[in-house]
Amino acid sequence: MKFATRAIHVGQGADPTTGATIVPIYQTSTYTQDAIGVHKGFDYSRSINPTRVALEAQLASLEEGAFASAFSSGVAASTAVLSLLSSGDHVVVGDDLYGGTYRLFSKVLTRFGLEFTFVDMTDLAAVRSALRPATRMLWVETPTNPLLKLVDIAAVSEICDSHGSVGGARPLVCVDNTFATPYFQRPLSLGADIVVHSTTKYIGGHSDVIGGVAITNDTAAAEGIKFYQNAAGGVPGPLDAWLTMRGAKTLAVRMREHATNAQAVAEFLESRDDVERVFYPGLPSHPQHDLARRQMSGSGGMVSFVPRGGVERAHAFAPGLEFFSLAESLGGVESLISNPARMTHGAIPQEERVRRGVVDGLLRLSVGIEDVGDLIDDLRRGLDSTR
């Protein structure tokens, strides 16, 4: 069964009670039992809900994983994955990452005794040097947010294999696949152990529901994440699960349009003499363009760039567009623009942001599926008016 077919059919058979073609929204908190402890597999909706079960089956299939646990947000899914660790454990993290993940790791989980080392994961020697005997996980974003760096998932996984073979525990490799989506990249097939998504983004695809998911083929990891899901309770409600499932059905067709439009937008921006730098894996100028062609089947819908003229021009340009709304988040059918330094990555101290390359004038585009000519005309007008 191919990707687009799985998106529409896996976990979504006709309702056995009514024959409804679409999975119902099981808007219930509890379930009537036939006798004490005797039920139809459902007892309480924090623990299990039929709509959520259908979503989890759908998303596991898209990542070619065996197990999935859905959560109320991407950050909740990330927290569940980190719950596999214990006080004193060490995590190696890519140094270009979503600001909310940085905040979770550096401001919350360190208080529970976890240690984090941030490194440039495009440098495999730096990844290898960062490993310690206590390293239990590598946290990888690829493409990264917001600089769209690529990390070689297979190579990082091999480093962890080698680390485990010399007497220490093999660290788990967790990949945040939100930007690429399972349509363009499948980390589990490249050696990763766990994949997380903010399903708020491309999987939901319509900017109308918050959610997250963790997917794995590792039975022990799956059991730990599922235990945390029930114990901590950060689960999506049935309507949220249903909306996410509905959005994921069209992921294949949407991602093709996102990538086509983003490629054209990136090429347009790179052609401008008033644009200092463009970040997009589909451009031959991207430092990891060859890796993108090996590791991904498409370059995605995110483009970042720095206009010439500094932060003043960037701040004048961003609010003045017609079709790119100035907003946080990404991955919806509509186009968005954000200034990571002031918006999505504000939790990272300025000195640290600048050191990593997230300068104050950087702009991030979530390129939607509108007519690409309209999008380019909108950007052209904005750039011309702020020269």
mmCIF file of C-alpha atoms in Angstrom:
data_model
loop_
_atom_site.group_PDB
_atom_site.id
_atom_site.type_symbol
_atom_site.label_atom_id
_atom_site.label_comp_id
_atom_site.label_asym_id
_atom_site.label_seq_id
_atom_site.Cartn_x
_atom_site.Cartn_y
_atom_site.Cartn_z
ATOM 1 C CA MET A 1 0.000 0.000 0.000
ATOM 2 C CA LYS A 2 1.506 3.342 -1.069
ATOM 3 C CA PHE A 3 1.810 6.460 1.105
ATOM 4 C CA ALA A 4 -1.250 8.369 -0.118
ATOM 5 C CA THR A 5 -3.410 5.246 0.177
ATOM 6 C CA ARG A 6 -2.218 4.547 3.724
ATOM 7 C CA ALA A 7 -3.007 8.142 4.692
ATOM 8 C CA ILE A 8 -6.634 7.621 3.726
ATOM 9 C CA HIS A 9 -7.252 4.014 4.746
ATOM 10 C CA VAL A 10 -5.028 2.782 7.607
ATOM 11 C CA GLY A 11 -6.928 2.882 10.911
ATOM 12 C CA GLN A 12 -9.972 4.241 9.134
ATOM 13 C CA GLY A 13 -12.201 1.315 8.250
ATOM 14 C CA ALA A 14 -15.966 1.678 8.280
ATOM 15 C CA ASP A 15 -17.497 1.999 11.738
ATOM 16 C CA PRO A 16 -18.617 -1.523 12.764
ATOM 17 C CA THR A 17 -21.764 -0.269 14.496
ATOM 18 C CA THR A 18 -23.239 2.008 11.850
ATOM 19 C CA GLY A 19 -21.133 1.495 8.740
ATOM 20 C CA ALA A 20 -20.051 5.152 8.797
ATOM 21 C CA THR A 21 -17.274 5.572 6.238
ATOM 22 C CA ILE A 22 -15.521 8.274 8.269
ATOM 23 C CA VAL A 23 -14.192 7.445 11.741
ATOM 24 C CA PRO A 24 -16.632 8.927 14.287
ATOM 25 C CA ILE A 25 -15.701 11.499 16.908
ATOM 26 C CA TYR A 26 -16.106 9.446 20.065
ATOM 27 C CA GLN A 27 -16.918 12.368 22.323
ATOM 28 C CA THR A 28 -17.000 10.424 25.565
ATOM 29 C CA SER A 29 -14.935 10.398 28.722
ATOM 30 C CA THR A 30 -15.940 6.930 29.914
ATOM 31 C CA TYR A 31 -17.354 3.609 28.692
ATOM 32 C CA THR A 32 -20.014 1.283 30.131
ATOM 33 C CA GLN A 33 -18.551 -2.034 31.246
ATOM 34 C CA ASP A 34 -20.308 -5.407 30.959
ATOM 35 C CA ALA A 35 -18.996 -6.435 34.376
ATOM 36 C CA ILE A 36 -16.289 -5.229 36.739
ATOM 37 C CA GLY A 37 -13.160 -5.018 34.613
ATOM 38 C CA VAL A 38 -14.927 -6.481 31.573
ATOM 39 C CA HIS A 39 -15.209 -4.077 28.643
ATOM 40 C CA LYS A 40 -14.619 -3.731 24.904
ATOM 41 C CA GLY A 41 -11.044 -2.481 25.242
ATOM 42 C CA PHE A 42 -12.009 1.023 26.310
ATOM 43 C CA ASP A 43 -12.429 2.209 29.885
ATOM 44 C CA TYR A 44 -11.480 5.908 30.166
ATOM 45 C CA SER A 45 -10.580 8.361 27.401
ATOM 46 C CA ARG A 46 -7.382 9.660 28.936
ATOM 47 C CA SER A 47 -6.097 6.097 28.609
ATOM 48 C CA ILE A 48 -7.645 5.190 25.263
ATOM 49 C CA ASN A 49 -10.203 6.613 22.859
ATOM 50 C CA PRO A 50 -11.319 5.064 19.534
ATOM 51 C CA THR A 51 -10.784 8.264 17.534
ATOM 52 C CA ARG A 52 -7.278 8.655 18.943
ATOM 53 C CA VAL A 53 -6.522 4.989 18.262
ATOM 54 C CA ALA A 54 -7.444 5.527 14.599
ATOM 55 C CA LEU A 55 -5.180 8.588 14.377
ATOM 56 C CA GLU A 56 -2.277 6.722 15.963
ATOM 57 C CA ALA A 57 -2.632 3.837 13.498
ATOM 58 C CA GLN A 58 -2.707 6.280 10.577
ATOM 59 C CA LEU A 59 0.379 8.217 11.657
ATOM 60 C CA ALA A 60 2.399 5.116 12.585
ATOM 61 C CA SER A 61 1.742 3.809 9.095
ATOM 62 C CA LEU A 62 2.906 7.032 7.441
ATOM 63 C CA GLU A 63 6.260 6.864 9.263
ATOM 64 C CA GLU A 64 6.476 3.100 8.684
ATOM 65 C CA GLY A 65 6.518 2.597 12.440
ATOM 66 C CA ALA A 66 4.872 -0.048 14.565
ATOM 67 C CA PHE A 67 3.720 2.143 17.461
ATOM 68 C CA ALA A 68 2.427 5.702 17.817
ATOM 69 C CA SER A 69 1.225 7.770 20.762
ATOM 70 C CA ALA A 70 -0.644 11.015 20.098
ATOM 71 C CA PHE A 71 -0.399 14.049 22.358
ATOM 72 C CA SER A 72 -2.041 17.417 22.835
ATOM 73 C CA SER A 73 0.950 19.293 21.330
ATOM 74 C CA GLY A 74 4.349 18.715 19.816
ATOM 75 C CA VAL A 75 5.999 19.826 23.048
ATOM 76 C CA ALA A 76 3.916 17.263 24.954
ATOM 77 C CA ALA A 77 5.142 14.554 22.577
ATOM 78 C CA SER A 78 8.742 15.690 23.090
ATOM 79 C CA THR A 79 8.304 15.619 26.862
ATOM 80 C CA ALA A 80 6.962 12.077 26.636
ATOM 81 C CA VAL A 81 10.050 10.946 24.720
ATOM 82 C CA LEU A 82 12.359 12.560 27.283
ATOM 83 C CA SER A 83 10.400 10.762 30.028
ATOM 84 C CA LEU A 84 12.255 7.623 28.928
ATOM 85 C CA LEU A 85 15.345 9.093 30.614
ATOM 86 C CA SER A 86 16.319 9.439 34.262
ATOM 87 C CA SER A 87 18.114 11.995 36.392
ATOM 88 C CA GLY A 88 21.800 12.086 35.471
ATOM 89 C CA ASP A 89 21.259 11.046 31.876
ATOM 90 C CA HIS A 90 22.858 13.117 29.140
ATOM 91 C CA VAL A 91 21.340 14.225 25.812
ATOM 92 C CA VAL A 92 23.170 15.572 22.764
ATOM 93 C CA VAL A 93 21.017 18.105 20.919
ATOM 94 C CA GLY A 94 21.376 19.890 17.608
ATOM 95 C CA ASP A 95 22.168 23.546 18.222
ATOM 96 C CA ASP A 96 19.688 24.876 15.650
ATOM 97 C CA LEU A 97 16.251 23.885 16.899
ATOM 98 C CA TYR A 98 12.764 25.106 17.671
ATOM 99 C CA GLY A 99 12.753 27.672 20.465
ATOM 100 C CA GLY A 100 10.070 25.797 22.395
ATOM 101 C CA THR A 101 12.230 22.665 22.437
ATOM 102 C CA TYR A 102 15.204 24.702 23.660
ATOM 103 C CA ARG A 103 13.034 26.167 26.431
ATOM 104 C CA LEU A 104 11.755 22.722 27.457
ATOM 105 C CA PHE A 105 15.237 21.248 27.600
ATOM 106 C CA SER A 106 17.174 24.152 29.124
ATOM 107 C CA LYS A 107 14.578 25.656 31.469
ATOM 108 C CA VAL A 108 12.394 22.724 32.531
ATOM 109 C CA LEU A 109 14.022 19.312 32.170
ATOM 110 C CA THR A 110 17.403 20.402 33.561
ATOM 111 C CA ARG A 111 15.585 20.917 36.881
ATOM 112 C CA PHE A 112 14.909 17.179 36.901
ATOM 113 C CA GLY A 113 18.557 16.257 36.529
ATOM 114 C CA LEU A 114 18.877 15.780 32.766
ATOM 115 C CA GLU A 115 21.941 17.256 31.098
ATOM 116 C CA PHE A 116 22.010 18.685 27.568
ATOM 117 C CA THR A 117 24.901 19.458 25.247
ATOM 118 C CA PHE A 118 24.109 21.514 22.142
ATOM 119 C CA VAL A 119 26.308 20.881 19.094
ATOM 120 C CA ASP A 120 26.276 21.547 15.375
ATOM 121 C CA MET A 121 25.056 18.166 14.165
ATOM 122 C CA THR A 122 26.140 18.844 10.601
ATOM 123 C CA ASP A 123 29.636 18.245 12.033
ATOM 124 C CA LEU A 124 29.776 14.503 12.728
ATOM 125 C CA ALA A 125 33.093 14.844 14.567
ATOM 126 C CA ALA A 126 31.415 17.285 16.973
ATOM 127 C CA VAL A 127 28.581 14.818 17.531
ATOM 128 C CA ARG A 128 31.053 12.034 18.266
ATOM 129 C CA SER A 129 33.048 14.226 20.662
ATOM 130 C CA ALA A 130 29.915 15.247 22.574
ATOM 131 C CA LEU A 131 29.021 11.685 23.545
ATOM 132 C CA ARG A 132 29.654 10.634 27.137
ATOM 133 C CA PRO A 133 29.218 7.362 29.028
ATOM 134 C CA ALA A 134 25.975 8.848 30.404
ATOM 135 C CA THR A 135 24.626 9.836 26.951
ATOM 136 C CA ARG A 136 21.257 8.175 26.494
ATOM 137 C CA MET A 137 19.740 10.128 23.605
ATOM 138 C CA LEU A 138 20.533 12.251 20.560
ATOM 139 C CA TRP A 139 17.855 14.796 19.682
ATOM 140 C CA VAL A 140 17.952 15.654 15.996
ATOM 141 C CA GLU A 141 16.010 18.214 13.975
ATOM 142 C CA THR A 142 16.427 17.903 10.234
ATOM 143 C CA PRO A 143 15.751 20.165 8.453
ATOM 144 C CA THR A 144 16.418 22.443 11.394
ATOM 145 C CA ASN A 145 14.291 25.335 12.554
ATOM 146 C CA PRO A 146 14.892 28.030 11.355
ATOM 147 C CA LEU A 147 18.161 27.696 9.385
ATOM 148 C CA LEU A 148 17.137 24.553 7.481
ATOM 149 C CA LYS A 149 20.383 22.706 8.130
ATOM 150 C CA LEU A 150 20.340 18.982 7.395
ATOM 151 C CA VAL A 151 21.672 16.277 9.686
ATOM 152 C CA ASP A 152 22.763 12.940 8.254
ATOM 153 C CA ILE A 153 20.405 10.618 10.135
ATOM 154 C CA ALA A 154 22.084 7.392 9.013
ATOM 155 C CA ALA A 155 25.552 8.655 9.975
ATOM 156 C CA VAL A 156 24.398 9.889 13.396
ATOM 157 C CA SER A 157 22.701 6.544 14.017
ATOM 158 C CA GLU A 158 25.919 4.723 13.112
ATOM 159 C CA ILE A 159 27.833 6.879 15.591
ATOM 160 C CA CYS A 160 25.379 5.777 18.283
ATOM 161 C CA ASP A 161 25.797 2.155 17.239
ATOM 162 C CA SER A 162 29.572 2.495 17.652
ATOM 163 C CA HIS A 163 29.182 4.230 21.007
ATOM 164 C CA GLY A 164 27.019 1.371 22.261
ATOM 165 C CA SER A 165 29.418 -1.292 21.009
ATOM 166 C CA VAL A 166 32.271 -0.142 23.258
ATOM 167 C CA GLY A 167 30.533 -0.982 26.498
ATOM 168 C CA GLY A 168 28.100 1.873 27.051
ATOM 169 C CA ALA A 169 24.384 1.856 26.419
ATOM 170 C CA ARG A 170 23.522 2.768 22.844
ATOM 171 C CA PRO A 171 21.859 6.201 22.878
ATOM 172 C CA LEU A 172 18.429 6.449 21.335
ATOM 173 C CA VAL A 173 18.214 8.621 18.240
ATOM 174 C CA CYS A 174 15.089 10.786 18.200
ATOM 175 C CA VAL A 175 14.328 12.848 15.098
ATOM 176 C CA ASP A 176 11.934 15.774 15.007
ATOM 177 C CA ASN A 177 10.556 15.269 11.497
ATOM 178 C CA THR A 178 8.065 18.136 11.582
ATOM 179 C CA PHE A 179 9.593 20.190 8.743
ATOM 180 C CA ALA A 180 10.166 17.305 6.326
ATOM 181 C CA THR A 181 7.037 15.260 7.179
ATOM 182 C CA PRO A 182 6.918 11.510 6.558
ATOM 183 C CA TYR A 183 6.051 12.243 2.939
ATOM 184 C CA PHE A 184 9.565 13.540 2.258
ATOM 185 C CA GLN A 185 11.652 11.817 4.958
ATOM 186 C CA ARG A 186 11.320 8.640 7.037
ATOM 187 C CA PRO A 187 13.918 8.646 9.810
ATOM 188 C CA LEU A 188 13.083 5.172 11.141
ATOM 189 C CA SER A 189 14.210 3.666 7.840
ATOM 190 C CA LEU A 190 17.525 5.544 8.208
ATOM 191 C CA GLY A 191 18.343 4.145 11.642
ATOM 192 C CA ALA A 192 16.518 6.493 14.023
ATOM 193 C CA ASP A 193 14.702 4.960 16.983
ATOM 194 C CA ILE A 194 11.919 7.499 17.552
ATOM 195 C CA VAL A 195 10.260 10.158 15.417
ATOM 196 C CA VAL A 196 8.298 13.105 16.796
ATOM 197 C CA HIS A 197 6.055 15.593 15.036
ATOM 198 C CA SER A 198 4.196 18.682 15.934
ATOM 199 C CA THR A 199 1.078 17.530 14.092
ATOM 200 C CA THR A 200 -0.108 21.122 14.431
ATOM 201 C CA LYS A 201 2.044 21.797 11.398
ATOM 202 C CA TYR A 202 2.010 19.919 8.090
ATOM 203 C CA ILE A 203 0.262 16.761 9.257
ATOM 204 C CA GLY A 204 -2.816 18.677 10.433
ATOM 205 C CA GLY A 205 -2.129 21.155 7.687
ATOM 206 C CA HIS A 206 -4.907 23.691 8.206
ATOM 207 C CA SER A 207 -3.811 25.772 11.244
ATOM 208 C CA ASP A 208 -6.911 24.728 13.173
ATOM 209 C CA VAL A 209 -5.717 22.139 15.701
ATOM 210 C CA ILE A 210 -2.772 21.655 18.088
ATOM 211 C CA GLY A 211 -1.216 18.212 18.460
ATOM 212 C CA GLY A 212 1.852 16.008 18.550
ATOM 213 C CA VAL A 213 2.876 12.396 18.062
ATOM 214 C CA ALA A 214 5.774 10.077 18.916
ATOM 215 C CA ILE A 215 6.346 7.055 16.643
ATOM 216 C CA THR A 216 8.754 4.138 17.009
ATOM 217 C CA ASN A 217 9.511 0.523 16.145
ATOM 218 C CA ASP A 218 11.217 -0.006 19.514
ATOM 219 C CA THR A 219 8.870 -1.974 21.782
ATOM 220 C CA ALA A 220 10.476 -0.811 25.032
ATOM 221 C CA ALA A 221 10.428 2.836 23.952
ATOM 222 C CA ALA A 222 6.821 2.495 22.799
ATOM 223 C CA GLU A 223 5.758 1.019 26.135
ATOM 224 C CA GLY A 224 7.511 3.800 28.051
ATOM 225 C CA ILE A 225 5.945 6.538 25.939
ATOM 226 C CA LYS A 226 2.496 4.951 26.153
ATOM 227 C CA PHE A 227 2.833 4.641 29.935
ATOM 228 C CA TYR A 228 3.724 8.330 30.150
ATOM 229 C CA GLN A 229 0.814 9.228 27.872
ATOM 230 C CA ASN A 230 -1.627 7.645 30.330
ATOM 231 C CA ALA A 231 0.188 8.665 33.504
ATOM 232 C CA ALA A 232 0.762 12.332 32.612
ATOM 233 C CA GLY A 233 -2.366 12.751 30.518
ATOM 234 C CA GLY A 234 -1.284 15.217 27.850
ATOM 235 C CA VAL A 235 -3.597 13.654 25.272
ATOM 236 C CA PRO A 236 -5.594 15.197 22.413
ATOM 237 C CA GLY A 237 -9.357 15.254 22.725
ATOM 238 C CA PRO A 238 -11.355 13.227 20.198
ATOM 239 C CA LEU A 239 -12.233 16.268 18.077
ATOM 240 C CA ASP A 240 -8.562 17.264 17.896
ATOM 241 C CA ALA A 241 -7.626 13.699 16.936
ATOM 242 C CA TRP A 242 -10.334 13.660 14.261
ATOM 243 C CA LEU A 243 -9.243 17.008 12.783
ATOM 244 C CA THR A 244 -5.614 15.864 12.669
ATOM 245 C CA MET A 245 -6.607 12.601 11.013
ATOM 246 C CA ARG A 246 -8.682 14.456 8.429
ATOM 247 C CA GLY A 247 -5.775 16.789 7.662
ATOM 248 C CA ALA A 248 -3.289 13.933 7.292
ATOM 249 C CA LYS A 249 -5.396 12.330 4.567
ATOM 250 C CA THR A 250 -4.270 15.028 2.119
ATOM 251 C CA LEU A 251 -0.650 15.231 3.279
ATOM 252 C CA ALA A 252 0.786 13.808 0.055
ATOM 253 C CA VAL A 253 -0.942 16.198 -2.314
ATOM 254 C CA ARG A 254 -0.341 19.197 -0.050
ATOM 255 C CA MET A 255 3.368 18.507 0.400
ATOM 256 C CA ARG A 256 3.905 18.285 -3.341
ATOM 257 C CA GLU A 257 2.401 21.760 -3.732
ATOM 258 C CA HIS A 258 4.245 23.189 -0.714
ATOM 259 C CA ALA A 259 7.576 21.976 -2.106
ATOM 260 C CA THR A 260 6.913 23.173 -5.650
ATOM 261 C CA ASN A 261 5.956 26.631 -4.414
ATOM 262 C CA ALA A 262 8.837 26.822 -1.932
ATOM 263 C CA GLN A 263 11.384 25.928 -4.605
ATOM 264 C CA ALA A 264 10.104 28.736 -6.828
ATOM 265 C CA VAL A 265 10.066 31.218 -3.933
ATOM 266 C CA ALA A 266 13.606 30.256 -2.884
ATOM 267 C CA GLU A 267 14.901 30.665 -6.443
ATOM 268 C CA PHE A 268 13.205 34.048 -6.709
ATOM 269 C CA LEU A 269 14.711 35.274 -3.452
ATOM 270 C CA GLU A 270 18.172 34.013 -4.404
ATOM 271 C CA SER A 271 17.952 35.957 -7.672
ATOM 272 C CA ARG A 272 17.520 39.278 -5.827
ATOM 273 C CA ASP A 273 20.561 41.454 -5.193
ATOM 274 C CA ASP A 274 18.829 42.881 -2.117
ATOM 275 C CA VAL A 275 18.656 39.474 -0.404
ATOM 276 C CA GLU A 276 21.789 38.568 1.520
ATOM 277 C CA ARG A 277 21.214 34.833 1.956
ATOM 278 C CA VAL A 278 18.561 32.192 1.303
ATOM 279 C CA PHE A 279 18.232 28.921 3.208
ATOM 280 C CA TYR A 280 16.441 26.103 1.348
ATOM 281 C CA PRO A 281 17.619 22.492 0.860
ATOM 282 C CA GLY A 282 16.383 22.441 -2.725
ATOM 283 C CA LEU A 283 18.878 25.114 -3.807
ATOM 284 C CA PRO A 284 22.245 23.872 -5.157
ATOM 285 C CA SER A 285 23.825 26.582 -3.002
ATOM 286 C CA HIS A 286 22.603 24.879 0.193
ATOM 287 C CA PRO A 287 25.607 23.375 2.051
ATOM 288 C CA GLN A 288 23.859 20.009 2.429
ATOM 289 C CA HIS A 289 22.079 19.954 -0.934
ATOM 290 C CA ASP A 290 23.603 16.579 -1.830
ATOM 291 C CA LEU A 291 22.481 15.123 1.504
ATOM 292 C CA ALA A 292 18.985 16.464 0.860
ATOM 293 C CA ARG A 293 18.874 14.563 -2.423
ATOM 294 C CA ARG A 294 19.983 11.343 -0.686
ATOM 295 C CA GLN A 295 17.982 11.571 2.516
ATOM 296 C CA MET A 296 14.782 13.301 1.416
ATOM 297 C CA SER A 297 12.441 12.803 -1.515
ATOM 298 C CA GLY A 298 11.552 16.515 -1.568
ATOM 299 C CA SER A 299 12.797 19.730 -0.009
ATOM 300 C CA GLY A 300 9.703 20.796 1.909
ATOM 301 C CA GLY A 301 7.792 24.032 2.231
ATOM 302 C CA MET A 302 9.996 26.126 4.547
ATOM 303 C CA VAL A 303 12.301 28.881 3.306
ATOM 304 C CA SER A 304 14.364 31.269 5.435
ATOM 305 C CA PHE A 305 16.225 34.339 4.211
ATOM 306 C CA VAL A 306 18.007 37.479 5.316
ATOM 307 C CA PRO A 307 17.183 40.633 3.339
ATOM 308 C CA ARG A 308 19.919 43.233 2.965
ATOM 309 C CA GLY A 309 19.313 46.290 5.089
ATOM 310 C CA GLY A 310 19.460 44.742 8.524
ATOM 311 C CA VAL A 311 16.821 44.230 11.125
ATOM 312 C CA GLU A 312 15.095 47.515 10.290
ATOM 313 C CA ARG A 313 14.302 46.405 6.763
ATOM 314 C CA ALA A 314 13.240 42.940 7.886
ATOM 315 C CA HIS A 315 10.840 44.415 10.429
ATOM 316 C CA ALA A 316 9.404 46.810 7.842
ATOM 317 C CA PHE A 317 9.041 44.088 5.213
ATOM 318 C CA ALA A 318 7.390 41.297 7.234
ATOM 319 C CA PRO A 319 4.108 43.023 8.210
ATOM 320 C CA GLY A 320 3.541 44.581 4.800
ATOM 321 C CA LEU A 321 2.772 41.475 2.732
ATOM 322 C CA GLU A 322 -0.677 40.608 1.444
ATOM 323 C CA PHE A 323 -0.599 36.812 1.205
ATOM 324 C CA PHE A 324 2.038 35.978 3.834
ATOM 325 C CA SER A 325 0.424 36.527 7.235
ATOM 326 C CA LEU A 326 2.749 37.657 10.012
ATOM 327 C CA ALA A 327 2.247 34.797 12.451
ATOM 328 C CA GLU A 328 3.934 32.032 14.394
ATOM 329 C CA SER A 329 3.576 28.350 13.496
ATOM 330 C CA LEU A 330 3.859 26.859 10.011
ATOM 331 C CA GLY A 331 2.681 24.096 7.730
ATOM 332 C CA GLY A 332 -0.838 25.285 6.959
ATOM 333 C CA VAL A 333 -2.257 25.714 3.476
ATOM 334 C CA GLU A 334 -1.867 29.482 3.870
ATOM 335 C CA SER A 335 1.507 31.239 3.675
ATOM 336 C CA LEU A 336 3.049 32.703 6.819
ATOM 337 C CA ILE A 337 6.085 34.847 7.618
ATOM 338 C CA SER A 338 7.805 35.166 10.968
ATOM 339 C CA ASN A 339 10.858 36.737 12.535
ATOM 340 C CA PRO A 340 12.320 33.855 14.585
ATOM 341 C CA ALA A 341 14.437 36.070 16.846
ATOM 342 C CA ARG A 342 11.384 37.959 18.106
ATOM 343 C CA MET A 343 8.763 35.230 17.709
ATOM 344 C CA THR A 344 9.357 31.454 17.606
ATOM 345 C CA HIS A 345 12.888 31.516 19.047
ATOM 346 C CA GLY A 346 12.563 34.291 21.602
ATOM 347 C CA ALA A 347 13.278 31.820 24.422
ATOM 348 C CA ILE A 348 16.885 31.478 23.253
ATOM 349 C CA PRO A 349 19.141 34.256 24.622
ATOM 350 C CA GLN A 350 20.148 36.759 21.950
ATOM 351 C CA GLU A 351 23.871 36.080 22.252
ATOM 352 C CA GLU A 352 23.249 32.372 21.798
ATOM 353 C CA ARG A 353 20.869 32.947 18.874
ATOM 354 C CA VAL A 354 23.382 35.110 17.051
ATOM 355 C CA ARG A 355 26.186 32.624 17.694
ATOM 356 C CA ARG A 356 24.064 29.952 16.020
ATOM 357 C CA GLY A 357 23.239 32.193 13.065
ATOM 358 C CA VAL A 358 19.698 33.169 14.006
ATOM 359 C CA VAL A 359 20.301 36.881 13.459
ATOM 360 C CA ASP A 360 17.674 39.493 14.234
ATOM 361 C CA GLY A 361 17.057 40.166 10.524
ATOM 362 C CA LEU A 362 16.323 36.534 9.628
ATOM 363 C CA LEU A 363 12.850 35.876 8.227
ATOM 364 C CA ARG A 364 11.185 32.469 7.976
ATOM 365 C CA LEU A 365 8.548 31.664 5.371
ATOM 366 C CA SER A 366 6.027 28.868 5.567
ATOM 367 C CA VAL A 367 5.169 28.731 1.886
ATOM 368 C CA GLY A 368 1.548 27.757 1.387
ATOM 369 C CA ILE A 369 -0.301 26.249 -1.535
ATOM 370 C CA GLU A 370 -1.690 29.454 -3.027
ATOM 371 C CA ASP A 371 -0.863 30.312 -6.647
ATOM 372 C CA VAL A 372 2.903 30.652 -6.671
ATOM 373 C CA GLY A 373 2.771 33.643 -9.015
ATOM 374 C CA ASP A 374 0.717 35.548 -6.466
ATOM 375 C CA LEU A 375 3.188 34.639 -3.715
ATOM 376 C CA ILE A 376 6.213 35.781 -5.698
ATOM 377 C CA ASP A 377 4.493 39.005 -6.740
ATOM 378 C CA ASP A 378 3.697 39.661 -3.079
ATOM 379 C CA LEU A 379 7.332 39.178 -2.065
ATOM 380 C CA ARG A 380 8.544 41.308 -4.981
ATOM 381 C CA ARG A 381 6.262 44.183 -4.015
ATOM 382 C CA GLY A 382 7.387 43.961 -0.404
ATOM 383 C CA LEU A 383 11.079 43.905 -1.266
ATOM 384 C CA ASP A 384 10.787 46.716 -3.799
ATOM 385 C CA SER A 385 8.845 48.933 -1.377
ATOM 386 C CA THR A 386 11.411 48.533 1.418
ATOM 387 C CA ARG A 387 14.633 49.045 -0.564
#
